[in-house]
C-alpha cells in the first residue's frame, strides 16, 4: 500500500517491473531453505554467469526513479521510490531475492524459527560492517527499532513492527506520552551477533518484513551526531552494498560501492545514478535519448508507443485498483445496489480501452502472484443481472435512483477510468452518476471521513501475503474507509492468524475474500496492476518481479551504451 | 528620486507581512492536512506529529512563531522532505530558477525589442507582418506545447541538443570583453569630442546599450557552454519575446505620432537618430511596465518548463508543496517570490521614472 | 463609454484630425467611424470572422457536434482524421417489442421514432482480437507477449489470422515460438526490434446475419440467419462486420479522428472551445472593469491615495498568482465560477497599472489642464476625458488578456487542476492540448491529438489578437498611417 506517493502526484499508472529472461538468471530459484544453518551456504555466485566479457563495459548505471525521495532515513520512508534507494544504502536482517522476492540472508547469516512460528533467532555475520568500518551488531538493530518506534522519528510505517510482541502496545503508550521501555517488547539482544525476536502471532511473512525499509538499521553515532542532517552526503553511514556520494535534490542521487560491505565482491557496478524526473514524457524521452538505461514507469498515453519498442517490459504487480462504496449511506447500504453496480461494469473493456498495458480485470481484491494463493473468481460482467438486481432494490430502469457522485483524485488516467465507469452505469442501469474530482489531500480527507458515495481506491502489497490486502477490511481498521463491518469476516481473519498450516491458512483467507468480493461487496474490484517500464538489454541481473523492487547489488552492465 | 526609493523600501516589510498573513491564512484554510497519505495514520500518531510541528497551538501563536523564525532567517522544516529545511530547499532551487529566468528574460528582451522597433519603423512592411504574425503565434501556443515539440525536433529527431539536464558551465570572459570594448569605445569617443562635448545623459544612454550587450554576451556564453539550457530558455522566452515585440511596436507607433518626435523630424534629423534618440525612449515605456508582471510570469512559467525539462528549480517545488500542504515550504517560496517581485517592481518603477520625466514622484 | 469623442487638442490640428472633425461634422457617431475604419483593415476583419465563427460554434455546440464527446468506442481508439466507423453501440440488444433506447444504435432509434417501416441488418462474426508483441533479435523470436501475459508458443487454428498491425500484411506462418527462428514470411531486421501483430481468433461458423424489422416505434421481429429469434439477441459491436439500415451501410466518419479513448475529437474540440472561450471572456471582462476603474482612480487622484492603491497592487502582484488560484480552487468547490473569480482577481492588476501609467501622463496634457481650469468636476473629467483616452491601450490589453486567460486555464489543466462544468469534467482546449502532447508519439505519431486542439486554440487567439490590433487602429485613428 505504498501508493501514497505515486497516486499523489499526477502520475497515474503503477510502476513497472518483472523478469527478463536471459543471462544472470538464478539457477534453480526457490531453493532457498526457510531456516537453519544451511542458509550459511547460500550460493551468491548463482546470480552471475561465468566470464569476463562484462568488464569491457564501464559500469555506470543510470536510471530514473520517478520522483524525488522524501527522505533517505529508512525508518521514515514510505514509498517504493525510497525503498529502491534504501536497498542500495542499507541492508536488513534479510534481503530479497531479485527474481522471486523470497527472503534470503542479509545481515543475518542464518536464522532459526521455533516450531510454533513465534520465535525467530537471527545469527548476524561477523563481517557485516557499516560504511565507516564499524561492525553491525544486534544492538544496532535494537537501537534502530527503538528509535523507529519513538513518535518523534515520524515513522509512518510503524505498523510493520506490530507482529513483534509488545511493539504495538509500546508504540501506543509512547504516542500517548508515557515513557515505555523497549525492553518490554519481544526484541532481545542475546549477544552482539545474536538477535532473538518473539512475535505475538505466527506471521509467516515476518522474514519478508525483515527486509523491509522500516526495519533496516541506522548508524547510531551518526544519527546522534548530526540529528536531522545525518542523511546528507559525507555524513550518511549505511550498511548496504552502496554508499551515498552525491545528492542533488530533484535532480539525481549518485551512489558508489561501499568498500566495507561484507559481500563487496558481488557488486560489479562502479556507480549508479538515480534520477528524479517526475514528468513521464520527459522520462520516456530521456530513455529514448539513451541518457538512462531503465525507467520504472510509462505514462498512460505513451503505452502504445512504448509497446512497439523492443525494450518495453510489462509484468504483474502486487496491487489492486478498486472502488469503495460508502455502505453507511443510501443507496449503497443495499447490497443489491452494490452488486448491480459491480456487475454492470465491463472491466475487460476498461482494461483494454483506457489502461491498455495488459492489466487484468479483477473480481477479487488479492492480486494474483502470491505463491500458493488462488485467484478469486468473483462476480462476472452481467448487465442483465445487474438490471434485475437494481430493479429488485426498487429502481427499475434506474427510475427514482438518487443523485450519486463518484469521487476520485485528480489524474488523467483515473479520470478516464471513472468516465468509462459512469458511462457504463448510465447505459446499462440507466442511472446518472456525476463525477467529482478533488486533489489528493482533499480526496484522502473525504475518503477517511466517509464523505463520499463511491470513491476510487487502490492498494499495493507490502509483502507477498493475502493478508496485506485483506486485513484492512476488518471492522474499524484505519484503511477500511467504507463503513463496512462484518463479524464473520473479522472472525475469519483472526482464525487465519492462528492457523500454522499455510495451506489451511490460505483457505481461510480465500473464504474471507469471497465474503468480501462476492457476497458483501463494500468494494468494486476493477483491475490488478502491472509493472511496466523500459529496460536496456545490456542491463543484466535485473529481474521482473511482483513487487517492483530491484536490489542493485545484483545488477551489472554488459554492452555499449545506447546512442553512442 | 532617492527619497522615493527609500520610502518604497520602508514599505517593503509591511508588504511582505501582508503577503505572509494572507498566504498563511489561505493555506491553513485549505482542506486536508500535511500528514495524510493513502495509508491511514493512527490518530495518536497524527497528534504526535501535530505537536512536533507546533500545529497544536492556536494559529496566531503559530503565526507569531513562524514570523519570529523568519526574522532569524529560519524558514522552518519541510514537512514533505523530512531530511531538509525549507532554507536548504530554497537555496538549492533558487539559483537554477534564477539562472533560467535571467537567460530567458535577456533572450526575450533582445529578440522582442529588436522585432518591435523594426516592426514599428517599417510599419506594414513584410517584416512587420511576418514578425507580428510570429509574435502573435508565440503568444497563442502554450509553453507545454512548444517545449515538447522542440524536444521532439532538436533532441530526439536531430539529436542536436540534450533532452534535459543542467550542469551549468560558465565563464565571465566574453562578458568582460564586452565591458572592455564598451569602455574603449567611450574613451575613444571622449578623446574625439573633448571635454566640451561630454554629457552624462549620453553616457547613460550608451550605458544601457552596453548593459544589454553584456547581458547578451553572458547569456550566449551560458547557452554555448550549457547546451541543455537552450531548449528550456527558448521555450520560456518565446511568449515573453512575443509580448515584448507587440508592446514595443505599439509603444513606438504611439510615440512616433507625438509632437516631440514630429519636432525632431521637422528639424531634419535622420530617421535613425529620431528613432534611437527620441522615439525609443518613449516607446519602451509599455515594455518597462510589462517587465514587472513578466518576471512574475517567468517565475511561474518556469514551473512548466522546469517540469518538462526536469530542471530542479523552485517553480517545480511550488505546486507540489501547495498540493501536499507542505505549509512551511509554501510560505518559504511565497516569501522568496514576493521579495523578488517587490524588488523587481521597484526597479521597474525607478526606470520608468527615469525614462519618462513627465512622471513626478511625490 | 461616452458617445462624444474627446475634444480635439486646441492647437496643432493635423490634416488627419481635420478629416476626423469633418467626419464628426457629417454627423457620423465615433463608433460608426471606427467600424468604417475597421472594415478597411483586412487582417482584423479576418480575425473578426474567425472569432465570430468560433464563438457561434461554441454557443451552438450541443446542437452541432457530430458525436457525443463523452461516448468512447473501444475499438476505435486513436483513429486518424477522416477515419470511418460503423454507427453502433458497445452492445446492441435486439428484442421484439420496445427496445431499450440506450442499447440500440442511433439510426435504429431514429428509425423507430419515425414510426414507418424499416429494416435493420447486421453481419456478425464472433471473434476475439488481441495484440501480440513479438520481440526479435537477429533472426530469432525472443519473446511473445500479450498485454501482461507471456506465450511460449502461439499456434494458429483454422479460424485465426495474424496480421502485422501497422502495415496490415498477413503473415504466412501458423506457429510462432519463443526462442525459435523467424517463421517464413516475417520481416527481418538486424538488432533488436518489435513486431506488433493483430491476432484475430474467429469462432467456428460463418458470418451470421441478424436482421430486424422496425415498425410503429417498436421492433416487430428479430431474425438470425433467417430464423425467428427467441428472447433477446445480443451483438457485441466489435464483432459486427457491416450494418445497414434499409440497405444503406451505416458508416460515420470522424473528421478529426478519435482520441486515445475512442471519442470523436471534433466534438471534443468544439466542446473545449465552449469552455475555454467562456472562461476567457468572462474572466477578462471581470478583470478589465476592475482594472480600468482602479488604475484610473489611482492615477487621477494621485498623492497618498495613489500610493496606497498601488501598494495594494504590489502586494497582490507579489503573491504568486498560481498559488492563489490553487488555493481558491481547493478551499472552495472546483467550479467554473471559482475559476472566474480566481483568474479575474489576478488579471486586473496589469491593466490597472498600465491605465494608471497612462492617466499619469495624460493628466499633464493641455486639454486636461484646460478642463481643470474651467472647473469641470473631477469625476466627469476622469470618465469623459481620461478613461476614453486610455481605450487604445485597454483594447490592446484586452487582446492580450483573453488569450492570457485561456492560456492560464490551460496551464491549470497542465498541472491537473481541471475545472468541473455542470458536474462533468469536460476538457477545455488546454486540457485537450495537454493530453495531445502526452499522446504525441516520438515519431510524430498521433499528431492530430495535439494539432487539432492546439490549432483551434491558436487560431482563435491569433484572430483575437489581430482583431485587437485592428480595433486599436480603428478606435485611436490619430495614429493610423504614421511612421
PDB file of C-alpha atoms in Angstrom, chain C residues 256-441:
ATOM      1  CA  UNK C 256     -10.568  14.963 -36.910  1.00  0.00           C
ATOM      2  CA  UNK C 257     -10.177  11.338 -35.904  1.00  0.00           C
ATOM      3  CA  UNK C 258     -10.642   9.977 -32.406  1.00  0.00           C
ATOM      4  CA  UNK C 259      -8.677  10.251 -29.191  1.00  0.00           C
ATOM      5  CA  UNK C 260      -6.971   7.541 -27.165  1.00  0.00           C
ATOM      6  CA  UNK C 261     -10.269   6.547 -25.572  1.00  0.00           C
ATOM      7  CA  UNK C 262     -12.056   6.362 -28.904  1.00  0.00           C
ATOM      8  CA  UNK C 263     -14.018   9.606 -28.598  1.00  0.00           C
ATOM      9  CA  UNK C 264     -14.703  11.859 -31.548  1.00  0.00           C
ATOM     10  CA  UNK C 265     -12.053  14.567 -31.499  1.00  0.00           C
ATOM     11  CA  UNK C 266     -14.008  17.186 -33.449  1.00  0.00           C
ATOM     12  CA  UNK C 267     -16.825  17.072 -30.919  1.00  0.00           C
ATOM     13  CA  UNK C 268     -14.390  17.332 -28.074  1.00  0.00           C
ATOM     14  CA  UNK C 269     -12.593  20.291 -29.642  1.00  0.00           C
ATOM     15  CA  UNK C 270     -15.917  22.088 -30.138  1.00  0.00           C
ATOM     16  CA  UNK C 271     -16.883  21.499 -26.527  1.00  0.00           C
ATOM     17  CA  UNK C 272     -13.392  22.502 -25.445  1.00  0.00           C
ATOM     18  CA  UNK C 273     -13.810  25.842 -27.194  1.00  0.00           C
ATOM     19  CA  UNK C 274     -17.070  26.378 -25.376  1.00  0.00           C
ATOM     20  CA  UNK C 275     -15.313  26.156 -22.065  1.00  0.00           C
ATOM     21  CA  UNK C 276     -12.110  27.967 -22.965  1.00  0.00           C
ATOM     22  CA  UNK C 277     -13.888  30.908 -24.582  1.00  0.00           C
ATOM     23  CA  UNK C 278     -16.349  31.219 -21.754  1.00  0.00           C
ATOM     24  CA  UNK C 279     -13.537  31.292 -19.229  1.00  0.00           C
ATOM     25  CA  UNK C 280     -11.510  33.726 -21.319  1.00  0.00           C
ATOM     26  CA  UNK C 281     -14.341  36.144 -21.950  1.00  0.00           C
ATOM     27  CA  UNK C 282     -15.876  36.309 -18.520  1.00  0.00           C
ATOM     28  CA  UNK C 283     -12.595  36.477 -16.647  1.00  0.00           C
ATOM     29  CA  UNK C 284     -11.345  39.224 -18.966  1.00  0.00           C
ATOM     30  CA  UNK C 285     -14.475  41.330 -18.602  1.00  0.00           C
ATOM     31  CA  UNK C 286     -14.323  40.989 -14.852  1.00  0.00           C
ATOM     32  CA  UNK C 287     -10.669  41.871 -14.626  1.00  0.00           C
ATOM     33  CA  UNK C 288     -10.770  44.741 -17.101  1.00  0.00           C
ATOM     34  CA  UNK C 289     -13.653  46.513 -15.432  1.00  0.00           C
ATOM     35  CA  UNK C 290     -11.909  46.301 -12.095  1.00  0.00           C
ATOM     36  CA  UNK C 291      -8.520  47.191 -13.522  1.00  0.00           C
ATOM     37  CA  UNK C 292      -9.523  50.225 -15.580  1.00  0.00           C
ATOM     38  CA  UNK C 293     -11.544  51.895 -12.849  1.00  0.00           C
ATOM     39  CA  UNK C 294      -8.934  51.113 -10.210  1.00  0.00           C
ATOM     40  CA  UNK C 295      -6.000  52.307 -12.278  1.00  0.00           C
ATOM     41  CA  UNK C 296      -7.779  55.439 -13.451  1.00  0.00           C
ATOM     42  CA  UNK C 297      -8.786  56.457  -9.969  1.00  0.00           C
ATOM     43  CA  UNK C 298      -5.306  55.840  -8.613  1.00  0.00           C
ATOM     44  CA  UNK C 299      -3.634  57.742 -11.410  1.00  0.00           C
ATOM     45  CA  UNK C 300      -6.042  60.657 -11.403  1.00  0.00           C
ATOM     46  CA  UNK C 301      -6.399  61.210  -7.697  1.00  0.00           C
ATOM     47  CA  UNK C 302      -2.699  60.662  -7.158  1.00  0.00           C
ATOM     48  CA  UNK C 303      -0.921  61.503  -3.946  1.00  0.00           C
ATOM     49  CA  UNK C 304      -1.458  59.362  -0.886  1.00  0.00           C
ATOM     50  CA  UNK C 305      -4.412  57.510  -2.390  1.00  0.00           C
ATOM     51  CA  UNK C 306      -2.303  56.542  -5.366  1.00  0.00           C
ATOM     52  CA  UNK C 307       0.488  55.284  -3.144  1.00  0.00           C
ATOM     53  CA  UNK C 308      -1.862  53.185  -1.038  1.00  0.00           C
ATOM     54  CA  UNK C 309      -3.702  51.825  -4.038  1.00  0.00           C
ATOM     55  CA  UNK C 310      -0.504  50.942  -5.821  1.00  0.00           C
ATOM     56  CA  UNK C 311       0.866  49.288  -2.695  1.00  0.00           C
ATOM     57  CA  UNK C 312      -2.208  47.060  -2.677  1.00  0.00           C
ATOM     58  CA  UNK C 313      -1.453  46.152  -6.268  1.00  0.00           C
ATOM     59  CA  UNK C 314       2.173  45.494  -5.350  1.00  0.00           C
ATOM     60  CA  UNK C 315       1.112  43.159  -2.591  1.00  0.00           C
ATOM     61  CA  UNK C 316      -1.209  41.235  -4.873  1.00  0.00           C
ATOM     62  CA  UNK C 317       1.468  41.169  -7.534  1.00  0.00           C
ATOM     63  CA  UNK C 318       3.936  39.748  -5.100  1.00  0.00           C
ATOM     64  CA  UNK C 319       1.579  36.885  -4.307  1.00  0.00           C
ATOM     65  CA  UNK C 320       2.465  34.228  -6.853  1.00  0.00           C
ATOM     66  CA  UNK C 321      -0.864  34.039  -8.616  1.00  0.00           C
ATOM     67  CA  UNK C 322      -0.819  30.350  -9.267  1.00  0.00           C
ATOM     68  CA  UNK C 323      -0.831  29.809  -5.557  1.00  0.00           C
ATOM     69  CA  UNK C 324      -3.904  31.976  -5.171  1.00  0.00           C
ATOM     70  CA  UNK C 325      -5.668  30.028  -7.878  1.00  0.00           C
ATOM     71  CA  UNK C 326      -4.692  26.661  -6.461  1.00  0.00           C
ATOM     72  CA  UNK C 327      -5.843  27.589  -3.003  1.00  0.00           C
ATOM     73  CA  UNK C 328      -9.089  29.087  -4.242  1.00  0.00           C
ATOM     74  CA  UNK C 329      -9.776  26.019  -6.321  1.00  0.00           C
ATOM     75  CA  UNK C 330      -9.124  23.713  -3.383  1.00  0.00           C
ATOM     76  CA  UNK C 331     -10.588  25.655  -0.476  1.00  0.00           C
ATOM     77  CA  UNK C 332     -13.790  26.146  -2.426  1.00  0.00           C
ATOM     78  CA  UNK C 333     -15.564  23.949  -4.882  1.00  0.00           C
ATOM     79  CA  UNK C 334     -13.738  23.273  -8.139  1.00  0.00           C
ATOM     80  CA  UNK C 335     -16.289  25.189 -10.177  1.00  0.00           C
ATOM     81  CA  UNK C 336     -16.289  27.426 -13.200  1.00  0.00           C
ATOM     82  CA  UNK C 337     -17.376  30.389 -11.098  1.00  0.00           C
ATOM     83  CA  UNK C 338     -14.404  29.943  -8.796  1.00  0.00           C
ATOM     84  CA  UNK C 339     -12.114  29.930 -11.786  1.00  0.00           C
ATOM     85  CA  UNK C 340     -13.551  33.231 -12.995  1.00  0.00           C
ATOM     86  CA  UNK C 341     -13.019  34.772  -9.612  1.00  0.00           C
ATOM     87  CA  UNK C 342      -9.527  33.349  -9.280  1.00  0.00           C
ATOM     88  CA  UNK C 343      -8.342  34.372 -12.752  1.00  0.00           C
ATOM     89  CA  UNK C 344     -10.180  37.679 -12.695  1.00  0.00           C
ATOM     90  CA  UNK C 345      -8.622  38.590  -9.383  1.00  0.00           C
ATOM     91  CA  UNK C 346      -5.203  38.026 -10.795  1.00  0.00           C
ATOM     92  CA  UNK C 347      -5.647  39.571 -14.204  1.00  0.00           C
ATOM     93  CA  UNK C 348      -6.893  43.040 -13.250  1.00  0.00           C
ATOM     94  CA  UNK C 349      -3.551  44.068 -11.794  1.00  0.00           C
ATOM     95  CA  UNK C 350      -1.726  44.633 -15.056  1.00  0.00           C
ATOM     96  CA  UNK C 351      -4.417  46.710 -16.818  1.00  0.00           C
ATOM     97  CA  UNK C 352      -4.774  48.603 -13.557  1.00  0.00           C
ATOM     98  CA  UNK C 353      -1.124  49.511 -13.572  1.00  0.00           C
ATOM     99  CA  UNK C 354      -0.985  50.334 -17.231  1.00  0.00           C
ATOM    100  CA  UNK C 355      -4.085  52.512 -17.126  1.00  0.00           C
ATOM    101  CA  UNK C 356      -2.640  54.330 -14.136  1.00  0.00           C
ATOM    102  CA  UNK C 357       0.585  54.963 -16.017  1.00  0.00           C
ATOM    103  CA  UNK C 358      -1.363  56.238 -18.995  1.00  0.00           C
ATOM    104  CA  UNK C 359      -3.523  58.507 -16.856  1.00  0.00           C
ATOM    105  CA  UNK C 360      -0.449  59.881 -15.129  1.00  0.00           C
ATOM    106  CA  UNK C 361       0.934  61.064 -18.426  1.00  0.00           C
ATOM    107  CA  UNK C 362      -2.442  62.122 -19.868  1.00  0.00           C
ATOM    108  CA  UNK C 363      -3.036  64.205 -16.778  1.00  0.00           C
ATOM    109  CA  UNK C 364      -0.271  66.528 -17.910  1.00  0.00           C
ATOM    110  CA  UNK C 365      -1.857  67.119 -21.309  1.00  0.00           C
ATOM    111  CA  UNK C 366      -3.141  70.533 -22.165  1.00  0.00           C
ATOM    112  CA  UNK C 367      -6.797  69.713 -22.565  1.00  0.00           C
ATOM    113  CA  UNK C 368      -6.977  68.114 -19.125  1.00  0.00           C
ATOM    114  CA  UNK C 369      -5.356  71.161 -17.644  1.00  0.00           C
ATOM    115  CA  UNK C 370      -7.886  73.174 -19.575  1.00  0.00           C
ATOM    116  CA  UNK C 371     -10.783  71.153 -18.242  1.00  0.00           C
ATOM    117  CA  UNK C 372      -9.418  71.576 -14.766  1.00  0.00           C
ATOM    118  CA  UNK C 373      -9.093  75.333 -15.097  1.00  0.00           C
ATOM    119  CA  UNK C 374     -12.641  75.761 -16.319  1.00  0.00           C
ATOM    120  CA  UNK C 375     -13.748  73.852 -13.203  1.00  0.00           C
ATOM    121  CA  UNK C 376     -15.038  70.566 -14.617  1.00  0.00           C
ATOM    122  CA  UNK C 377     -15.861  68.091 -11.841  1.00  0.00           C
ATOM    123  CA  UNK C 378     -13.007  65.599 -11.345  1.00  0.00           C
ATOM    124  CA  UNK C 379     -15.275  62.545 -11.806  1.00  0.00           C
ATOM    125  CA  UNK C 380     -16.516  63.979 -15.056  1.00  0.00           C
ATOM    126  CA  UNK C 381     -13.005  64.737 -16.237  1.00  0.00           C
ATOM    127  CA  UNK C 382     -11.983  61.225 -15.378  1.00  0.00           C
ATOM    128  CA  UNK C 383     -14.785  59.445 -17.180  1.00  0.00           C
ATOM    129  CA  UNK C 384     -15.215  61.961 -20.033  1.00  0.00           C
ATOM    130  CA  UNK C 385     -11.671  62.779 -20.903  1.00  0.00           C
ATOM    131  CA  UNK C 386      -9.218  60.414 -19.334  1.00  0.00           C
ATOM    132  CA  UNK C 387     -10.662  56.912 -19.426  1.00  0.00           C
ATOM    133  CA  UNK C 388     -11.801  57.160 -23.075  1.00  0.00           C
ATOM    134  CA  UNK C 389      -8.273  58.179 -23.927  1.00  0.00           C
ATOM    135  CA  UNK C 390      -6.867  55.052 -22.387  1.00  0.00           C
ATOM    136  CA  UNK C 391      -9.119  52.988 -24.607  1.00  0.00           C
ATOM    137  CA  UNK C 392      -6.364  52.251 -27.107  1.00  0.00           C
ATOM    138  CA  UNK C 393      -4.127  50.697 -24.543  1.00  0.00           C
ATOM    139  CA  UNK C 394      -7.105  48.945 -22.916  1.00  0.00           C
ATOM    140  CA  UNK C 395      -8.130  47.378 -26.194  1.00  0.00           C
ATOM    141  CA  UNK C 396      -4.587  46.267 -26.841  1.00  0.00           C
ATOM    142  CA  UNK C 397      -4.602  44.834 -23.389  1.00  0.00           C
ATOM    143  CA  UNK C 398      -7.889  43.040 -23.882  1.00  0.00           C
ATOM    144  CA  UNK C 399      -6.399  41.307 -26.849  1.00  0.00           C
ATOM    145  CA  UNK C 400      -3.579  40.265 -24.581  1.00  0.00           C
ATOM    146  CA  UNK C 401      -5.827  39.282 -21.696  1.00  0.00           C
ATOM    147  CA  UNK C 402      -8.325  36.958 -23.359  1.00  0.00           C
ATOM    148  CA  UNK C 403      -5.525  34.812 -24.758  1.00  0.00           C
ATOM    149  CA  UNK C 404      -3.683  35.103 -21.462  1.00  0.00           C
ATOM    150  CA  UNK C 405      -6.678  33.819 -19.526  1.00  0.00           C
ATOM    151  CA  UNK C 406      -7.243  30.983 -21.966  1.00  0.00           C
ATOM    152  CA  UNK C 407      -3.562  30.144 -21.619  1.00  0.00           C
ATOM    153  CA  UNK C 408      -3.714  30.335 -17.852  1.00  0.00           C
ATOM    154  CA  UNK C 409      -6.641  27.978 -17.824  1.00  0.00           C
ATOM    155  CA  UNK C 410      -4.635  25.599 -19.997  1.00  0.00           C
ATOM    156  CA  UNK C 411      -1.758  25.960 -17.571  1.00  0.00           C
ATOM    157  CA  UNK C 412      -4.068  24.881 -14.770  1.00  0.00           C
ATOM    158  CA  UNK C 413      -5.054  21.900 -16.871  1.00  0.00           C
ATOM    159  CA  UNK C 414      -1.383  21.112 -17.271  1.00  0.00           C
ATOM    160  CA  UNK C 415      -0.840  20.880 -13.552  1.00  0.00           C
ATOM    161  CA  UNK C 416      -4.012  18.871 -13.183  1.00  0.00           C
ATOM    162  CA  UNK C 417      -6.469  21.441 -11.849  1.00  0.00           C
ATOM    163  CA  UNK C 418      -9.185  20.916 -14.411  1.00  0.00           C
ATOM    164  CA  UNK C 419     -12.487  22.591 -13.914  1.00  0.00           C
ATOM    165  CA  UNK C 420     -15.836  20.897 -13.456  1.00  0.00           C
ATOM    166  CA  UNK C 421     -18.536  22.017 -15.802  1.00  0.00           C
ATOM    167  CA  UNK C 422     -22.072  21.082 -14.867  1.00  0.00           C
ATOM    168  CA  UNK C 423     -20.892  18.152 -12.787  1.00  0.00           C
ATOM    169  CA  UNK C 424     -18.697  16.778 -15.523  1.00  0.00           C
ATOM    170  CA  UNK C 425     -15.023  17.344 -16.089  1.00  0.00           C
ATOM    171  CA  UNK C 426     -15.258  18.424 -19.708  1.00  0.00           C
ATOM    172  CA  UNK C 427     -11.972  19.151 -21.316  1.00  0.00           C
ATOM    173  CA  UNK C 428     -11.110  22.684 -22.271  1.00  0.00           C
ATOM    174  CA  UNK C 429      -8.736  23.348 -25.155  1.00  0.00           C
ATOM    175  CA  UNK C 430      -5.900  23.492 -22.699  1.00  0.00           C
ATOM    176  CA  UNK C 431      -6.691  20.081 -21.305  1.00  0.00           C
ATOM    177  CA  UNK C 432      -7.025  18.630 -24.801  1.00  0.00           C
ATOM    178  CA  UNK C 433      -3.700  20.130 -25.800  1.00  0.00           C
ATOM    179  CA  UNK C 434      -2.040  18.696 -22.710  1.00  0.00           C
ATOM    180  CA  UNK C 435      -3.490  15.265 -23.442  1.00  0.00           C
ATOM    181  CA  UNK C 436      -2.322  15.622 -27.005  1.00  0.00           C
ATOM    182  CA  UNK C 437       1.230  16.464 -26.041  1.00  0.00           C
ATOM    183  CA  UNK C 438       1.367  13.381 -23.845  1.00  0.00           C
ATOM    184  CA  UNK C 439      -0.077  11.231 -26.592  1.00  0.00           C
ATOM    185  CA  UNK C 440       2.281  12.577 -29.248  1.00  0.00           C
ATOM    186  CA  UNK C 441       4.497   9.772 -30.429  1.00  0.00           C
TER     187      UNK C 441
END
